[in-house]
PDB file of C-alpha atoms in Angstrom:
ATOM      1  CA  UNK A 188       1.861 -92.372 -10.981  1.00  0.00           C
ATOM      2  CA  UNK A 189      -0.805 -94.103 -13.045  1.00  0.00           C
ATOM      3  CA  UNK A 190      -3.348 -91.785 -14.666  1.00  0.00           C
ATOM      4  CA  UNK A 191      -6.797 -93.024 -15.593  1.00  0.00           C
ATOM      5  CA  UNK A 192      -7.959 -90.842 -18.495  1.00  0.00           C
ATOM      6  CA  UNK A 193     -11.420 -90.401 -19.961  1.00  0.00           C
ATOM      7  CA  UNK A 194     -10.923 -88.624 -23.298  1.00  0.00           C
ATOM      8  CA  UNK A 195     -13.930 -86.664 -24.598  1.00  0.00           C
ATOM      9  CA  UNK A 196     -14.586 -84.386 -27.571  1.00  0.00           C
ATOM     10  CA  UNK A 197     -15.377 -81.141 -25.798  1.00  0.00           C
ATOM     11  CA  UNK A 198     -17.471 -78.974 -23.504  1.00  0.00           C
ATOM     12  CA  UNK A 199     -20.878 -80.711 -23.318  1.00  0.00           C
ATOM     13  CA  UNK A 200     -19.314 -84.115 -22.716  1.00  0.00           C
ATOM     14  CA  UNK A 201     -17.041 -82.644 -20.055  1.00  0.00           C
ATOM     15  CA  UNK A 202     -19.973 -81.099 -18.210  1.00  0.00           C
ATOM     16  CA  UNK A 203     -22.019 -84.320 -18.223  1.00  0.00           C
ATOM     17  CA  UNK A 204     -19.141 -86.503 -17.066  1.00  0.00           C
ATOM     18  CA  UNK A 205     -17.893 -84.000 -14.508  1.00  0.00           C
ATOM     19  CA  UNK A 206     -21.281 -84.255 -12.830  1.00  0.00           C
ATOM     20  CA  UNK A 207     -21.477 -88.057 -13.071  1.00  0.00           C
ATOM     21  CA  UNK A 208     -17.956 -88.538 -11.704  1.00  0.00           C
ATOM     22  CA  UNK A 209     -18.664 -86.177  -8.801  1.00  0.00           C
ATOM     23  CA  UNK A 210     -21.608 -88.329  -7.705  1.00  0.00           C
ATOM     24  CA  UNK A 211     -19.682 -91.598  -7.671  1.00  0.00           C
ATOM     25  CA  UNK A 212     -16.713 -91.663  -5.256  1.00  0.00           C
ATOM     26  CA  UNK A 213     -15.309 -94.807  -6.868  1.00  0.00           C
ATOM     27  CA  UNK A 214     -14.929 -92.879 -10.144  1.00  0.00           C
ATOM     28  CA  UNK A 215     -13.487 -89.615  -8.853  1.00  0.00           C
ATOM     29  CA  UNK A 216      -9.898 -90.658  -9.584  1.00  0.00           C
ATOM     30  CA  UNK A 217     -10.629 -90.504 -13.324  1.00  0.00           C
ATOM     31  CA  UNK A 218      -8.972 -87.632 -15.168  1.00  0.00           C
ATOM     32  CA  UNK A 219     -11.580 -86.153 -17.497  1.00  0.00           C
ATOM     33  CA  UNK A 220     -10.249 -84.181 -20.449  1.00  0.00           C
ATOM     34  CA  UNK A 221     -10.654 -83.238 -24.099  1.00  0.00           C
ATOM     35  CA  UNK A 222      -7.436 -83.478 -26.152  1.00  0.00           C
ATOM     36  CA  UNK A 223      -6.148 -79.898 -25.902  1.00  0.00           C
ATOM     37  CA  UNK A 224      -5.465 -79.755 -22.115  1.00  0.00           C
ATOM     38  CA  UNK A 225      -3.430 -82.954 -22.548  1.00  0.00           C
ATOM     39  CA  UNK A 226      -1.073 -81.139 -24.892  1.00  0.00           C
ATOM     40  CA  UNK A 227      -2.643 -81.872 -28.274  1.00  0.00           C
ATOM     41  CA  UNK A 228      -3.540 -79.367 -30.983  1.00  0.00           C
ATOM     42  CA  UNK A 229      -7.323 -79.167 -30.702  1.00  0.00           C
ATOM     43  CA  UNK A 230     -10.552 -80.561 -29.343  1.00  0.00           C
ATOM     44  CA  UNK A 231     -13.571 -81.974 -31.166  1.00  0.00           C
ATOM     45  CA  UNK A 232     -13.676 -85.224 -33.100  1.00  0.00           C
ATOM     46  CA  UNK A 233     -10.651 -84.378 -35.249  1.00  0.00           C
ATOM     47  CA  UNK A 234      -8.577 -83.513 -32.197  1.00  0.00           C
ATOM     48  CA  UNK A 235      -9.656 -86.707 -30.457  1.00  0.00           C
ATOM     49  CA  UNK A 236      -8.801 -88.937 -33.430  1.00  0.00           C
ATOM     50  CA  UNK A 237      -5.368 -87.315 -33.713  1.00  0.00           C
ATOM     51  CA  UNK A 238      -4.664 -87.546 -29.982  1.00  0.00           C
ATOM     52  CA  UNK A 239      -5.664 -91.180 -29.516  1.00  0.00           C
ATOM     53  CA  UNK A 240      -2.725 -92.831 -31.372  1.00  0.00           C
ATOM     54  CA  UNK A 241      -0.262 -90.724 -29.394  1.00  0.00           C
ATOM     55  CA  UNK A 242      -1.848 -91.658 -26.077  1.00  0.00           C
ATOM     56  CA  UNK A 243      -1.737 -95.335 -27.037  1.00  0.00           C
ATOM     57  CA  UNK A 244       1.811 -95.085 -28.397  1.00  0.00           C
ATOM     58  CA  UNK A 245       3.408 -93.516 -25.375  1.00  0.00           C
ATOM     59  CA  UNK A 246       1.119 -94.787 -22.641  1.00  0.00           C
ATOM     60  CA  UNK A 247       2.613 -92.036 -20.468  1.00  0.00           C
ATOM     61  CA  UNK A 248      -0.361 -92.116 -18.149  1.00  0.00           C
ATOM     62  CA  UNK A 249       0.262 -95.785 -17.328  1.00  0.00           C
ATOM     63  CA  UNK A 250      -3.351 -96.367 -16.354  1.00  0.00           C
ATOM     64  CA  UNK A 251      -6.673 -97.034 -18.006  1.00  0.00           C
ATOM     65  CA  UNK A 252      -7.922 -95.165 -21.064  1.00  0.00           C
ATOM     66  CA  UNK A 253     -11.473 -94.757 -22.368  1.00  0.00           C
ATOM     67  CA  UNK A 254     -12.915 -92.575 -25.107  1.00  0.00           C
ATOM     68  CA  UNK A 255     -16.335 -90.981 -25.590  1.00  0.00           C
ATOM     69  CA  UNK A 256     -17.310 -89.435 -28.910  1.00  0.00           C
ATOM     70  CA  UNK A 257     -20.467 -88.529 -30.820  1.00  0.00           C
ATOM     71  CA  UNK A 258     -21.788 -90.814 -33.541  1.00  0.00           C
ATOM     72  CA  UNK A 259     -23.172 -87.879 -35.537  1.00  0.00           C
ATOM     73  CA  UNK A 260     -25.047 -88.882 -38.698  1.00  0.00           C
ATOM     74  CA  UNK A 261     -24.582 -91.233 -41.650  1.00  0.00           C
ATOM     75  CA  UNK A 262     -26.104 -88.563 -43.921  1.00  0.00           C
ATOM     76  CA  UNK A 263     -22.885 -86.559 -43.467  1.00  0.00           C
ATOM     77  CA  UNK A 264     -20.607 -89.585 -43.938  1.00  0.00           C
ATOM     78  CA  UNK A 265     -20.374 -90.139 -40.190  1.00  0.00           C
ATOM     79  CA  UNK A 266     -22.729 -92.138 -37.966  1.00  0.00           C
ATOM     80  CA  UNK A 267     -22.225 -94.874 -35.379  1.00  0.00           C
ATOM     81  CA  UNK A 268     -20.617 -97.501 -37.607  1.00  0.00           C
ATOM     82  CA  UNK A 269     -18.221 -95.014 -39.213  1.00  0.00           C
ATOM     83  CA  UNK A 270     -17.108 -93.663 -35.832  1.00  0.00           C
ATOM     84  CA  UNK A 271     -16.685 -97.146 -34.373  1.00  0.00           C
ATOM     85  CA  UNK A 272     -14.625 -98.243 -37.387  1.00  0.00           C
ATOM     86  CA  UNK A 273     -12.386 -95.173 -37.045  1.00  0.00           C
ATOM     87  CA  UNK A 274     -11.600 -96.015 -33.406  1.00  0.00           C
ATOM     88  CA  UNK A 275     -11.197 -99.748 -34.010  1.00  0.00           C
ATOM     89  CA  UNK A 276      -8.700 -99.127 -36.817  1.00  0.00           C
ATOM     90  CA  UNK A 277      -6.591 -97.052 -34.431  1.00  0.00           C
ATOM     91  CA  UNK A 278      -6.638 -99.408 -31.450  1.00  0.00           C
ATOM     92  CA  UNK A 279      -6.343-102.521 -33.623  1.00  0.00           C
ATOM     93  CA  UNK A 280      -3.022-101.211 -34.948  1.00  0.00           C
ATOM     94  CA  UNK A 281      -1.765-101.177 -31.334  1.00  0.00           C
ATOM     95  CA  UNK A 282      -2.622-104.820 -30.703  1.00  0.00           C
ATOM     96  CA  UNK A 283      -6.074-104.543 -29.122  1.00  0.00           C
ATOM     97  CA  UNK A 284      -8.446-107.405 -29.861  1.00  0.00           C
ATOM     98  CA  UNK A 285     -11.216-105.944 -32.016  1.00  0.00           C
ATOM     99  CA  UNK A 286     -12.623-109.283 -33.202  1.00  0.00           C
ATOM    100  CA  UNK A 287     -15.488-109.545 -30.698  1.00  0.00           C
ATOM    101  CA  UNK A 288     -19.139-108.987 -31.548  1.00  0.00           C
ATOM    102  CA  UNK A 289     -20.634-105.566 -30.889  1.00  0.00           C
ATOM    103  CA  UNK A 290     -22.550-105.473 -27.588  1.00  0.00           C
ATOM    104  CA  UNK A 291     -26.207-104.624 -27.145  1.00  0.00           C
ATOM    105  CA  UNK A 292     -27.501-101.054 -27.358  1.00  0.00           C
ATOM    106  CA  UNK A 293     -26.573 -98.869 -24.414  1.00  0.00           C
ATOM    107  CA  UNK A 294     -23.764-101.053 -23.097  1.00  0.00           C
ATOM    108  CA  UNK A 295     -20.505 -99.594 -24.415  1.00  0.00           C
ATOM    109  CA  UNK A 296     -17.397-101.677 -25.085  1.00  0.00           C
ATOM    110  CA  UNK A 297     -14.102-102.784 -23.583  1.00  0.00           C
ATOM    111  CA  UNK A 298     -11.285-104.073 -25.796  1.00  0.00           C
ATOM    112  CA  UNK A 299      -8.611-106.322 -24.338  1.00  0.00           C
ATOM    113  CA  UNK A 300      -4.870-106.335 -24.994  1.00  0.00           C
ATOM    114  CA  UNK A 301      -2.313-109.031 -24.090  1.00  0.00           C
ATOM    115  CA  UNK A 302      -0.035-106.541 -22.302  1.00  0.00           C
ATOM    116  CA  UNK A 303      -2.050-103.369 -21.647  1.00  0.00           C
ATOM    117  CA  UNK A 304      -5.135-102.465 -19.660  1.00  0.00           C
ATOM    118  CA  UNK A 305      -8.466-102.686 -21.543  1.00  0.00           C
ATOM    119  CA  UNK A 306      -9.553 -99.802 -23.735  1.00  0.00           C
ATOM    120  CA  UNK A 307     -13.061 -98.408 -23.208  1.00  0.00           C
ATOM    121  CA  UNK A 308     -15.309 -97.015 -25.933  1.00  0.00           C
ATOM    122  CA  UNK A 309     -18.707 -95.320 -25.771  1.00  0.00           C
ATOM    123  CA  UNK A 310     -20.220 -93.636 -28.822  1.00  0.00           C
ATOM    124  CA  UNK A 311     -22.978 -91.154 -28.037  1.00  0.00           C
ATOM    125  CA  UNK A 312     -25.866 -91.324 -27.626  1.00  0.00           C
ATOM    126  CA  UNK A 313     -26.276 -95.027 -26.782  1.00  0.00           C
ATOM    127  CA  UNK A 314     -23.435 -96.911 -28.479  1.00  0.00           C
ATOM    128  CA  UNK A 315     -25.791 -97.947 -31.240  1.00  0.00           C
ATOM    129  CA  UNK A 316     -27.764 -95.019 -32.674  1.00  0.00           C
ATOM    130  CA  UNK A 317     -26.917 -91.886 -34.611  1.00  0.00           C
ATOM    131  CA  UNK A 318     -26.738 -88.624 -32.663  1.00  0.00           C
ATOM    132  CA  UNK A 319     -24.670 -86.928 -29.986  1.00  0.00           C
ATOM    133  CA  UNK A 320     -24.449 -86.283 -26.246  1.00  0.00           C
ATOM    134  CA  UNK A 321     -27.412 -83.893 -26.451  1.00  0.00           C
ATOM    135  CA  UNK A 322     -29.479 -86.718 -27.979  1.00  0.00           C
ATOM    136  CA  UNK A 323     -28.871 -88.799 -24.867  1.00  0.00           C
ATOM    137  CA  UNK A 324     -29.611 -85.936 -22.472  1.00  0.00           C
ATOM    138  CA  UNK A 325     -32.846 -85.028 -24.255  1.00  0.00           C
ATOM    139  CA  UNK A 326     -34.065 -88.610 -23.823  1.00  0.00           C
ATOM    140  CA  UNK A 327     -33.569 -88.289 -20.059  1.00  0.00           C
ATOM    141  CA  UNK A 328     -35.640 -85.101 -19.575  1.00  0.00           C
ATOM    142  CA  UNK A 329     -38.227 -85.589 -16.861  1.00  0.00           C
ATOM    143  CA  UNK A 330     -41.240 -83.780 -15.294  1.00  0.00           C
ATOM    144  CA  UNK A 331     -44.360 -83.038 -17.405  1.00  0.00           C
ATOM    145  CA  UNK A 332     -43.874 -79.262 -17.760  1.00  0.00           C
ATOM    146  CA  UNK A 333     -40.239 -79.595 -18.832  1.00  0.00           C
ATOM    147  CA  UNK A 334     -41.154 -82.325 -21.312  1.00  0.00           C
ATOM    148  CA  UNK A 335     -43.955 -80.121 -22.622  1.00  0.00           C
ATOM    149  CA  UNK A 336     -41.495 -77.259 -23.120  1.00  0.00           C
ATOM    150  CA  UNK A 337     -39.117 -79.532 -25.009  1.00  0.00           C
ATOM    151  CA  UNK A 338     -41.951 -80.727 -27.242  1.00  0.00           C
ATOM    152  CA  UNK A 339     -42.975 -77.125 -27.949  1.00  0.00           C
ATOM    153  CA  UNK A 340     -39.397 -76.265 -28.945  1.00  0.00           C
ATOM    154  CA  UNK A 341     -39.238 -79.379 -31.145  1.00  0.00           C
ATOM    155  CA  UNK A 342     -42.466 -78.501 -32.934  1.00  0.00           C
ATOM    156  CA  UNK A 343     -41.300 -74.922 -33.477  1.00  0.00           C
ATOM    157  CA  UNK A 344     -37.973 -76.076 -34.881  1.00  0.00           C
ATOM    158  CA  UNK A 345     -39.700 -78.521 -37.227  1.00  0.00           C
ATOM    159  CA  UNK A 346     -41.886 -75.694 -38.505  1.00  0.00           C
ATOM    160  CA  UNK A 347     -38.863 -73.450 -39.012  1.00  0.00           C
ATOM    161  CA  UNK A 348     -37.068 -76.059 -41.082  1.00  0.00           C
ATOM    162  CA  UNK A 349     -40.026 -76.125 -43.481  1.00  0.00           C
ATOM    163  CA  UNK A 350     -39.856 -72.399 -44.230  1.00  0.00           C
ATOM    164  CA  UNK A 351     -38.010 -72.168 -47.547  1.00  0.00           C
ATOM    165  CA  UNK A 352     -36.788 -68.574 -47.142  1.00  0.00           C
ATOM    166  CA  UNK A 353     -35.240 -69.410 -43.752  1.00  0.00           C
ATOM    167  CA  UNK A 354     -33.376 -72.565 -44.762  1.00  0.00           C
ATOM    168  CA  UNK A 355     -30.182 -70.723 -45.632  1.00  0.00           C
ATOM    169  CA  UNK A 356     -29.903 -69.120 -42.182  1.00  0.00           C
ATOM    170  CA  UNK A 357     -31.355 -71.882 -39.969  1.00  0.00           C
ATOM    171  CA  UNK A 358     -29.309 -74.526 -38.195  1.00  0.00           C
ATOM    172  CA  UNK A 359     -28.422 -77.664 -40.137  1.00  0.00           C
ATOM    173  CA  UNK A 360     -30.726 -80.637 -39.700  1.00  0.00           C
ATOM    174  CA  UNK A 361     -27.756 -82.629 -38.355  1.00  0.00           C
ATOM    175  CA  UNK A 362     -27.376 -80.020 -35.574  1.00  0.00           C
ATOM    176  CA  UNK A 363     -31.033 -80.293 -34.606  1.00  0.00           C
ATOM    177  CA  UNK A 364     -30.556 -82.319 -31.403  1.00  0.00           C
ATOM    178  CA  UNK A 365     -27.896 -79.920 -30.140  1.00  0.00           C
ATOM    179  CA  UNK A 366     -30.047 -76.898 -31.042  1.00  0.00           C
ATOM    180  CA  UNK A 367     -33.194 -78.293 -29.409  1.00  0.00           C
ATOM    181  CA  UNK A 368     -31.496 -79.341 -26.198  1.00  0.00           C
ATOM    182  CA  UNK A 369     -29.576 -76.104 -25.708  1.00  0.00           C
ATOM    183  CA  UNK A 370     -32.660 -74.019 -26.497  1.00  0.00           C
ATOM    184  CA  UNK A 371     -34.557 -76.034 -23.881  1.00  0.00           C
ATOM    185  CA  UNK A 372     -31.818 -75.376 -21.313  1.00  0.00           C
ATOM    186  CA  UNK A 373     -31.751 -71.620 -21.877  1.00  0.00           C
ATOM    187  CA  UNK A 374     -35.528 -71.189 -21.991  1.00  0.00           C
ATOM    188  CA  UNK A 375     -35.803 -72.155 -18.321  1.00  0.00           C
ATOM    189  CA  UNK A 376     -35.356 -70.032 -15.219  1.00  0.00           C
ATOM    190  CA  UNK A 377     -32.011 -70.679 -13.598  1.00  0.00           C
ATOM    191  CA  UNK A 378     -32.193 -71.446  -9.853  1.00  0.00           C
ATOM    192  CA  UNK A 379     -30.066 -69.173  -7.673  1.00  0.00           C
ATOM    193  CA  UNK A 380     -27.744 -72.049  -6.761  1.00  0.00           C
ATOM    194  CA  UNK A 381     -26.900 -72.436 -10.452  1.00  0.00           C
ATOM    195  CA  UNK A 382     -25.957 -68.801 -11.015  1.00  0.00           C
ATOM    196  CA  UNK A 383     -22.268 -69.399 -10.524  1.00  0.00           C
ATOM    197  CA  UNK A 384     -19.238 -69.829 -12.747  1.00  0.00           C
ATOM    198  CA  UNK A 385     -18.496 -73.070 -10.899  1.00  0.00           C
ATOM    199  CA  UNK A 386     -21.494 -74.899 -12.385  1.00  0.00           C
ATOM    200  CA  UNK A 387     -22.529 -75.209 -16.013  1.00  0.00           C
ATOM    201  CA  UNK A 388     -26.120 -75.156 -17.208  1.00  0.00           C
ATOM    202  CA  UNK A 389     -25.951 -78.891 -18.030  1.00  0.00           C
ATOM    203  CA  UNK A 390     -24.721 -79.652 -14.518  1.00  0.00           C
ATOM    204  CA  UNK A 391     -27.499 -77.415 -13.168  1.00  0.00           C
ATOM    205  CA  UNK A 392     -30.126 -79.384 -15.099  1.00  0.00           C
ATOM    206  CA  UNK A 393     -28.728 -82.633 -13.684  1.00  0.00           C
ATOM    207  CA  UNK A 394     -28.462 -81.230 -10.170  1.00  0.00           C
ATOM    208  CA  UNK A 395     -32.016 -79.849 -10.231  1.00  0.00           C
ATOM    209  CA  UNK A 396     -33.509 -83.078 -11.538  1.00  0.00           C
ATOM    210  CA  UNK A 397     -34.633 -81.646 -14.865  1.00  0.00           C
ATOM    211  CA  UNK A 398     -32.718 -84.586 -16.309  1.00  0.00           C
ATOM    212  CA  UNK A 399     -33.234 -88.007 -14.749  1.00  0.00           C
ATOM    213  CA  UNK A 400     -29.899 -89.359 -13.531  1.00  0.00           C
ATOM    214  CA  UNK A 401     -31.610 -92.714 -13.000  1.00  0.00           C
ATOM    215  CA  UNK A 402     -32.555 -92.962 -16.661  1.00  0.00           C
ATOM    216  CA  UNK A 403     -31.386 -96.326 -18.008  1.00  0.00           C
ATOM    217  CA  UNK A 404     -28.940 -94.788 -20.478  1.00  0.00           C
ATOM    218  CA  UNK A 405     -27.219 -92.727 -17.799  1.00  0.00           C
ATOM    219  CA  UNK A 406     -27.102 -95.695 -15.411  1.00  0.00           C
ATOM    220  CA  UNK A 407     -25.573 -97.800 -18.187  1.00  0.00           C
ATOM    221  CA  UNK A 408     -23.044 -95.060 -18.868  1.00  0.00           C
ATOM    222  CA  UNK A 409     -21.918 -95.079 -15.220  1.00  0.00           C
ATOM    223  CA  UNK A 410     -21.763 -98.891 -15.245  1.00  0.00           C
ATOM    224  CA  UNK A 411     -19.569 -98.805 -18.360  1.00  0.00           C
ATOM    225  CA  UNK A 412     -17.288 -96.214 -16.717  1.00  0.00           C
ATOM    226  CA  UNK A 413     -16.869 -98.408 -13.633  1.00  0.00           C
ATOM    227  CA  UNK A 414     -15.865-101.362 -15.806  1.00  0.00           C
ATOM    228  CA  UNK A 415     -13.588 -99.317 -18.053  1.00  0.00           C
ATOM    229  CA  UNK A 416     -11.591 -98.002 -15.098  1.00  0.00           C
ATOM    230  CA  UNK A 417     -11.434-101.158 -13.036  1.00  0.00           C
ATOM    231  CA  UNK A 418      -7.691-101.826 -12.898  1.00  0.00           C
ATOM    232  CA  UNK A 419      -8.214-105.495 -12.082  1.00  0.00           C
ATOM    233  CA  UNK A 420     -10.261-106.146 -15.253  1.00  0.00           C
TER     234      UNK A 420
END
């Protein structure tokens, strides 16, 4: 049986996409997974980059394959262009056409192959900028009070990073988006319907409307998913 696989780095990506897939019946056949449950050594960006050549080599799933990973930051020798180059080098070696121009911000990409189904690529947050999945989610926060809370947390974090004697124990600047977003999540009262092991706090925020699922970036993400897993494309 053909398996359509969406390969992600880890937990936060899984929680976002699990929610998005559940809300779109036409996407619910997609198998969402980080590398480890598929039989590879580990998750995260290193696990994903190691798993991808094996998935392409064996094509055991026989269906469509798409990958989502964080851009991270150029200041740490990562960033959007570095991540994109890493993926393109892998898929290019398997015969995918990587010669096309990069699409506009927030669109994602599909790479064609003469014999195989297209390969989908989305680099968080918007397939253009530096950052991570939390960067995207923070941009989609809605409601004045929740935005005000996020701004308060941001200001506090900025002040902390200026305190010289705290620099050694504070989070890294490159982890700021992740720190801010997760602090914002956990500083809010959890509705009773979210107090269950079956729903994560990210899914709760999406379900409760703290995060706008109609935000352009999230709508574009769903549109890219639909194209990436269209077997007739």
